[in-house]
GROMACS .gro file of C-alpha atoms in nm:
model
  282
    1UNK     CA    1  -1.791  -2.097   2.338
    2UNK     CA    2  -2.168  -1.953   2.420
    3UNK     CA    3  -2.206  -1.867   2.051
    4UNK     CA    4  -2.476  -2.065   1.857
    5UNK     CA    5  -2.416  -2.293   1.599
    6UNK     CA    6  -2.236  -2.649   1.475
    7UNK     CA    7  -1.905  -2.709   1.558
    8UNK     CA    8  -1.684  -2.970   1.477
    9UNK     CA    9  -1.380  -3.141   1.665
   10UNK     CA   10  -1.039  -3.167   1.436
   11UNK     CA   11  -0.714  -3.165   1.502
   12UNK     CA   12  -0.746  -3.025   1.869
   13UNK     CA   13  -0.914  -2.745   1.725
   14UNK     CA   14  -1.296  -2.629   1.718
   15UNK     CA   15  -1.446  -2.492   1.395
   16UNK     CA   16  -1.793  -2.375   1.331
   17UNK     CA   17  -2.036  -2.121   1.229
   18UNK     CA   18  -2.123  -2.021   1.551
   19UNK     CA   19  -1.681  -1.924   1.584
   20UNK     CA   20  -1.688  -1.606   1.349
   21UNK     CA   21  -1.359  -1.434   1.349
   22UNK     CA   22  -1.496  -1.108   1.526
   23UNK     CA   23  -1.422  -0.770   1.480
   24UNK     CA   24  -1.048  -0.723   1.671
   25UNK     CA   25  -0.926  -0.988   1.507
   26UNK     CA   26  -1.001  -0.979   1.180
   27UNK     CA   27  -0.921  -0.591   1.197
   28UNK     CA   28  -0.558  -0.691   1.364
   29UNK     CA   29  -0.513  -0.947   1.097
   30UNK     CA   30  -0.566  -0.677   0.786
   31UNK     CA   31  -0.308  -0.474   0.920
   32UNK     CA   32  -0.053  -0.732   0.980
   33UNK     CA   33  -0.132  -0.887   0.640
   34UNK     CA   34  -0.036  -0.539   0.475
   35UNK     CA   35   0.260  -0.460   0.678
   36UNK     CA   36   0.465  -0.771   0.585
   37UNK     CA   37   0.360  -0.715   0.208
   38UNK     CA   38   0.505  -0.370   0.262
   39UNK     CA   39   0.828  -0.486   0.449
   40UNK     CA   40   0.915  -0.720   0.202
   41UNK     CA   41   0.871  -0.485  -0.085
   42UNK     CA   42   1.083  -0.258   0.099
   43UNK     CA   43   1.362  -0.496   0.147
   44UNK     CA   44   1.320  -0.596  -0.265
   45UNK     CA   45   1.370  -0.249  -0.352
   46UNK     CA   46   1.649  -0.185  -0.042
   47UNK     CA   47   1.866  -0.462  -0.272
   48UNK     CA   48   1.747  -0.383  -0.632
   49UNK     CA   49   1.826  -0.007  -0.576
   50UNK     CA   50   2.157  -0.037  -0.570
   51UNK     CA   51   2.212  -0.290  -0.843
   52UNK     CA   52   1.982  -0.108  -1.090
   53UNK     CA   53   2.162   0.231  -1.041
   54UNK     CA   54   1.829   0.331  -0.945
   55UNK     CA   55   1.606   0.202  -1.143
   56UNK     CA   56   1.420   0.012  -0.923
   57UNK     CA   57   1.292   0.164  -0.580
   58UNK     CA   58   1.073   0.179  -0.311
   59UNK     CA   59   0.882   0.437  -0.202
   60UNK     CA   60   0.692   0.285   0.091
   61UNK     CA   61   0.616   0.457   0.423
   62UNK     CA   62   0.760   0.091   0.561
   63UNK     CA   63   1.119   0.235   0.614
   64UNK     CA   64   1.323   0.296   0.908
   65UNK     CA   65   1.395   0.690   0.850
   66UNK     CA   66   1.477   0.955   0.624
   67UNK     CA   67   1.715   1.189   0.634
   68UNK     CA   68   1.758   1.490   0.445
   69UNK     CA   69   2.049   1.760   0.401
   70UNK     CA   70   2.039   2.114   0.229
   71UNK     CA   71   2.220   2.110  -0.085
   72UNK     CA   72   2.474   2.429  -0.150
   73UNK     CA   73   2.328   2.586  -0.502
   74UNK     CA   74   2.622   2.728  -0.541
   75UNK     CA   75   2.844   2.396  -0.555
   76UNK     CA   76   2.593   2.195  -0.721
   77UNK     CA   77   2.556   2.196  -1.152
   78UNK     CA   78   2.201   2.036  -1.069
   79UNK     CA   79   2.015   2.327  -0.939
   80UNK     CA   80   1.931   2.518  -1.179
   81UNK     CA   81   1.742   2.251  -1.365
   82UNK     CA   82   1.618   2.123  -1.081
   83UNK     CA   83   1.465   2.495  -0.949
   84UNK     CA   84   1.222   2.497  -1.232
   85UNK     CA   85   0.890   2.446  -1.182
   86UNK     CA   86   0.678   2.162  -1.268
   87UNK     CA   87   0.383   2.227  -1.535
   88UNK     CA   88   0.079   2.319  -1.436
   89UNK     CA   89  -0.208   2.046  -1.446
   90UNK     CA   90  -0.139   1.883  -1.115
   91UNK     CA   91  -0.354   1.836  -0.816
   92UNK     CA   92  -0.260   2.122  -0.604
   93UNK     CA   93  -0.128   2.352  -0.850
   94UNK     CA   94  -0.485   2.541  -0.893
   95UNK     CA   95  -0.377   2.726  -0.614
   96UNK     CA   96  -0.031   2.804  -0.703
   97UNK     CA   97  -0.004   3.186  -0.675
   98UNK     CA   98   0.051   3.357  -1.026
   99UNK     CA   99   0.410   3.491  -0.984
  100UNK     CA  100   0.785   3.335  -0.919
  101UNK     CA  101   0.805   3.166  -0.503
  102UNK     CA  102   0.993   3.337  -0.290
  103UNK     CA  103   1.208   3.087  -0.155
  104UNK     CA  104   1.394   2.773  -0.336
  105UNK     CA  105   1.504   2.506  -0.085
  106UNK     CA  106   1.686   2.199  -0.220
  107UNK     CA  107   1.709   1.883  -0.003
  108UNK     CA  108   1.871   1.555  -0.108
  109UNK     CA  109   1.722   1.274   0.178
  110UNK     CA  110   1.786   0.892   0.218
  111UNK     CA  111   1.501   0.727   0.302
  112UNK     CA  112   1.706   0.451   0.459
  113UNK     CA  113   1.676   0.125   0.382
  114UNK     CA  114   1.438   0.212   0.013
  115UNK     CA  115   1.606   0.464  -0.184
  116UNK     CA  116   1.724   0.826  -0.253
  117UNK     CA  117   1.584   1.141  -0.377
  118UNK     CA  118   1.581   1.510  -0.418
  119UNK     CA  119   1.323   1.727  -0.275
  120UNK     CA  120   1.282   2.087  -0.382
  121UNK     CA  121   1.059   2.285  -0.165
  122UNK     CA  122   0.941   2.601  -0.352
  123UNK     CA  123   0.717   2.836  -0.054
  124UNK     CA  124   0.511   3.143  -0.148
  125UNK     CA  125   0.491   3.376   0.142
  126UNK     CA  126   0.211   3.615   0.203
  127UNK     CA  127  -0.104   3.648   0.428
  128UNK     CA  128  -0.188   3.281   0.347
  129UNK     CA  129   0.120   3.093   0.242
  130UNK     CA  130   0.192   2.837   0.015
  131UNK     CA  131   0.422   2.584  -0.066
  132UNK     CA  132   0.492   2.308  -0.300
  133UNK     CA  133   0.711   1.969  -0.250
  134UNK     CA  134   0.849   1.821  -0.588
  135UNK     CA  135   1.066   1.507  -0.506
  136UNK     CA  136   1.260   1.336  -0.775
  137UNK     CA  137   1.446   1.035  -0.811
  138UNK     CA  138   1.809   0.981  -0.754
  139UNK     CA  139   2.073   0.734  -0.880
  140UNK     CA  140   2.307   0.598  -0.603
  141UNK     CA  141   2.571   0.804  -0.729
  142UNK     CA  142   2.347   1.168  -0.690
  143UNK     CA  143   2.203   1.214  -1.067
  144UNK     CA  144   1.894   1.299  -1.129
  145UNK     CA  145   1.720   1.083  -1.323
  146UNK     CA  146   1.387   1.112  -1.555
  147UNK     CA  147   1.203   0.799  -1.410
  148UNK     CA  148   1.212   0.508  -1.216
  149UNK     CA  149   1.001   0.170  -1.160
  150UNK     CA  150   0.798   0.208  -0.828
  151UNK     CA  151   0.778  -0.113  -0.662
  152UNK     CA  152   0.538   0.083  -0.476
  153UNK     CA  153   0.320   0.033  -0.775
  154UNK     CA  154   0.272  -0.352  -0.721
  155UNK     CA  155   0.204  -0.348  -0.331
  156UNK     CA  156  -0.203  -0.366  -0.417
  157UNK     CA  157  -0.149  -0.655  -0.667
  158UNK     CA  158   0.089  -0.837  -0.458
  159UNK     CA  159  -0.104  -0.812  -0.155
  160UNK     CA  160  -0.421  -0.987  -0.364
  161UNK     CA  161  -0.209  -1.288  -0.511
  162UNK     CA  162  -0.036  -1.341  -0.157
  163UNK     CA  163  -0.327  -1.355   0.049
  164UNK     CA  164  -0.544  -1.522  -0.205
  165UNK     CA  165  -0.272  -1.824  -0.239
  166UNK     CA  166  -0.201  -1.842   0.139
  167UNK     CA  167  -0.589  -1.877   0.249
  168UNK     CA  168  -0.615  -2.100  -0.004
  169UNK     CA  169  -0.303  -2.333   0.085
  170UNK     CA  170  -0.312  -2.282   0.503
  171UNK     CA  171  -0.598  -2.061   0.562
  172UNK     CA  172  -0.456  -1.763   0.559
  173UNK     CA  173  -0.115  -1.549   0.581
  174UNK     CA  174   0.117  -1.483   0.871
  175UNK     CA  175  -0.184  -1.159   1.046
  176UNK     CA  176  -0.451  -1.447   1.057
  177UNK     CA  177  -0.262  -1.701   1.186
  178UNK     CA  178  -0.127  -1.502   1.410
  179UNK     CA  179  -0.477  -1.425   1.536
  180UNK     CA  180  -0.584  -1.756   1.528
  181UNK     CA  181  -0.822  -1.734   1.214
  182UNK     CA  182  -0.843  -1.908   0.934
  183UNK     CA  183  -1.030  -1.871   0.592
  184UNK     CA  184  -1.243  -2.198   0.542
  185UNK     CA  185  -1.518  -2.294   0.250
  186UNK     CA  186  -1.906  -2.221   0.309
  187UNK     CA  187  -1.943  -2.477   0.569
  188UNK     CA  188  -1.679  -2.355   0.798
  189UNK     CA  189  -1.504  -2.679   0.791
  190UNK     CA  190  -1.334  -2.745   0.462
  191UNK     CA  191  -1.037  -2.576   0.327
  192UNK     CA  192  -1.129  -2.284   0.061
  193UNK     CA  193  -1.057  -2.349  -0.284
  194UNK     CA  194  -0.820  -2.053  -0.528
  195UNK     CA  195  -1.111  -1.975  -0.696
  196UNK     CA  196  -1.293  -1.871  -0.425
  197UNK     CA  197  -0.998  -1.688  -0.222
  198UNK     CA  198  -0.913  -1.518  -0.525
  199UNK     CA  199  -1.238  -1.375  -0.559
  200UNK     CA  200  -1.266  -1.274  -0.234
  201UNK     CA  201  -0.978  -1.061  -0.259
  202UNK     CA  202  -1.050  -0.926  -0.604
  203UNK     CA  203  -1.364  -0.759  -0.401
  204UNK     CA  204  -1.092  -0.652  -0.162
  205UNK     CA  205  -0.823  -0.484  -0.348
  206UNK     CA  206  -0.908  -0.549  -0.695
  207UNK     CA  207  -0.984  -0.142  -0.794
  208UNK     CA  208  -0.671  -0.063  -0.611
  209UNK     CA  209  -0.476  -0.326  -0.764
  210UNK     CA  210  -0.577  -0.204  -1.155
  211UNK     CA  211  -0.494   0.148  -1.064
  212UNK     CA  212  -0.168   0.104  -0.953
  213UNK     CA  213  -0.071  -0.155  -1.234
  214UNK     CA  214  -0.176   0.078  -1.485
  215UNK     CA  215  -0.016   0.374  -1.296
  216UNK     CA  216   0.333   0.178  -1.298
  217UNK     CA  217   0.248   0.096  -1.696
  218UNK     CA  218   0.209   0.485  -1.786
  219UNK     CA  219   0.540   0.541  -1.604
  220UNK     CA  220   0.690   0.329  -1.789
  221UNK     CA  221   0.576   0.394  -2.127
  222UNK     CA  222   0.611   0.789  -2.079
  223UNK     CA  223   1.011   0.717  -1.970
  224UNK     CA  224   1.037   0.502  -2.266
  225UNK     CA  225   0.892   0.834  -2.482
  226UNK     CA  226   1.150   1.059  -2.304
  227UNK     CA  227   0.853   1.224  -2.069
  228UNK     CA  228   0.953   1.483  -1.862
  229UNK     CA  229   1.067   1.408  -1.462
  230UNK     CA  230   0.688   1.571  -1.377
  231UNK     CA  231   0.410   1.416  -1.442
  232UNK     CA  232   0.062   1.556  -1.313
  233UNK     CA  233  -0.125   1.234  -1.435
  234UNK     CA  234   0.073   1.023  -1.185
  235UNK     CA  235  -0.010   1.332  -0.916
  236UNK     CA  236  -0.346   1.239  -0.985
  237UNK     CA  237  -0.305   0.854  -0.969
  238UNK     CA  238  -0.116   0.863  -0.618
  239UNK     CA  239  -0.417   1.037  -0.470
  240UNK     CA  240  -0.692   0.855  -0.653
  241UNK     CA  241  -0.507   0.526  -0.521
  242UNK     CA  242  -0.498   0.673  -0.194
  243UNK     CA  243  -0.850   0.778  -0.197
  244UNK     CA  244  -0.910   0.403  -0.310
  245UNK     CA  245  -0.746   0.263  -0.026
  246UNK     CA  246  -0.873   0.446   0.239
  247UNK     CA  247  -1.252   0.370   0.092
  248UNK     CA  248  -1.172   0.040   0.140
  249UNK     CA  249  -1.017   0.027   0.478
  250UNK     CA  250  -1.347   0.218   0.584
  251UNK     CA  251  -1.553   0.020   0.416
  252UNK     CA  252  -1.377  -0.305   0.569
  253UNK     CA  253  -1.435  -0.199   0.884
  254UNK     CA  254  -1.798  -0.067   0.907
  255UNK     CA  255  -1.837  -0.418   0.693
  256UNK     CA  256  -1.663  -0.633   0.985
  257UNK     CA  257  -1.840  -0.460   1.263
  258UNK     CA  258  -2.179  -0.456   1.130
  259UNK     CA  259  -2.217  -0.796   0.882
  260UNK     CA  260  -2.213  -1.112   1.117
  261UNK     CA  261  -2.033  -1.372   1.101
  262UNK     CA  262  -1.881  -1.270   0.748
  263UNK     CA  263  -1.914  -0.942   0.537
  264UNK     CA  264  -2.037  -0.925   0.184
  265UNK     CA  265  -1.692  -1.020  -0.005
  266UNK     CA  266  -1.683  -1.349   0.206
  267UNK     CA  267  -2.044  -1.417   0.130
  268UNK     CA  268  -2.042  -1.368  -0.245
  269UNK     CA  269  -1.735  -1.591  -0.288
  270UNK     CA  270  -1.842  -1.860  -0.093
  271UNK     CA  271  -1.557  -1.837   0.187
  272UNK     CA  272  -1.625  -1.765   0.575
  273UNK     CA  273  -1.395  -1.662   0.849
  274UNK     CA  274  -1.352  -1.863   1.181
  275UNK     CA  275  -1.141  -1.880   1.482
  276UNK     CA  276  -0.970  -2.168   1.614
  277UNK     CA  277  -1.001  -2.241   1.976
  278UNK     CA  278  -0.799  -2.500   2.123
  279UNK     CA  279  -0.932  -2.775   2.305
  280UNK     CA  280  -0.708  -2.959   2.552
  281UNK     CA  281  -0.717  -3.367   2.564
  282UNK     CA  282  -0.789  -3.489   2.878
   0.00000   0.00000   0.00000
């Protein structure tokens, strides 16, 4: 406790400005934070796949495996339709060479506990080969269908209404408690108010959050017009969304390191982060 600044005796704990949450384990807590978000998606779309006949899913990296198998074109009805290739208009297809691949391979994989799909691997050879991944959607019973909901889609939004609710009602979700943090008003005492964890996490995950609702929304609406199962917009989306993300995760942690005690989004919404340290009663 050499750190400078007020602190304040309650409930066994000490909180104060001079107690910022540091750089480890505010870091620790982000991660944490997302990976239960993503598990529990995962486990909604594990149970809704099944009941929707696919038309629910999950395609999170949260999974425990996925298997795939080689699928005999000769035995299956699907291949042929599913051996054409997708339109052109998508992000990698600029460098698609200009005649037919040389090699068709189709997979159908489990990604166990989430969902199934197809995956249909078309490879150019030459002195610099190529080679392009399509994966569509499968019902439980192995047909192909045009479209299904993503829950994938809502992780960003769900992430900013979880951790915006929990720092405001205990200081934060299960990564800072774990870590011993919590999210406290201005003066590093009181509990933060909605308003102001809400913003805070609007500066967080806000872009990413619009992006994918209104990815999941164009989904929707195309399957509702009969759209085809390719679509290079949502090729597009996935990797602006990823490009989003990963902005942010960089930008969190150059923020963390170099803004002390709190970085810009806790200082415009009028929240700060502090560790608890426990005092024992003697």
């Amino acid at each position: 406790m050499s750190e400078s600044g007020t602190v304040s005796r309650r409930r066994g704990h000490v909180i104060g400005d001079g107690l910022s949450g540091g750089f480890w384990r505010r870091v620790v807590a982000f991660w944490i934070g997302h990976a239960v978000v993503g598990l529990v998606l995962t486990l909604i779309g594990a149970a809704a796949f099944p009941l929707t006949d696919g038309a629910i899913r999950h395609s999170s990296p949260v999974v425990v495996f996925s298997h795939c198998t080689a699928v005999d074109a000769a035995g299956s009805r699907n291949t042929d339709r599913l051996k054409v290739l997708p339109p052109g208009g998508g992000p990698l297809h600029r460098f698609r060479p200009d005649r037919p691949p040389d090699r068709i391979r189709v997979s159908r994989c489990e990604t166990f506990p989430s969902h199934s799909a197809v995956r249909v691997t078309f490879t150019w050879a030459g002195q610099f080969s190529y080679q392009e991944t399509v994966v569509r959607p499968l019902r439980p019973s192995g047909r192909v269908i045009p479209r299904t909901f993503d829950l994938a889609h809502l992780f960003f939004p769900v992430l900013l209404i979880w951790l915006a609710f929990s720092e405001a009602a205990w200081g934060g979700g299960p990564g800072k408690r774990l870590m011993g943090l919590r999210v406290l008003d201005r003066d590093g005492v009181r509990r933060a108010a909605f308003k102001a964890t809400l913003m805070r996490n609007a500066l967080l995950y806000g872009p990413a959050a619009i992006l994918g609702l209104a990815a999941g929304a164009h989904g929707l609406f195309r399957a509702a017009l009969g759209g085809p199962l390719y679509d290079p917009l949502l090729g597009w989306a996935f990797i602006a969304l990823g490009a989003v993300a990963v902005f942010w995760g960089l930008l969190f942690l150059v923020s963390v390191l170099v803004q002390r005690p709190d970085p810009f989004w806790d200082r415009w919404s009028g929240v700060s982060v502090r560790r608890r340290v426990w005092i024992e009663d003697r």
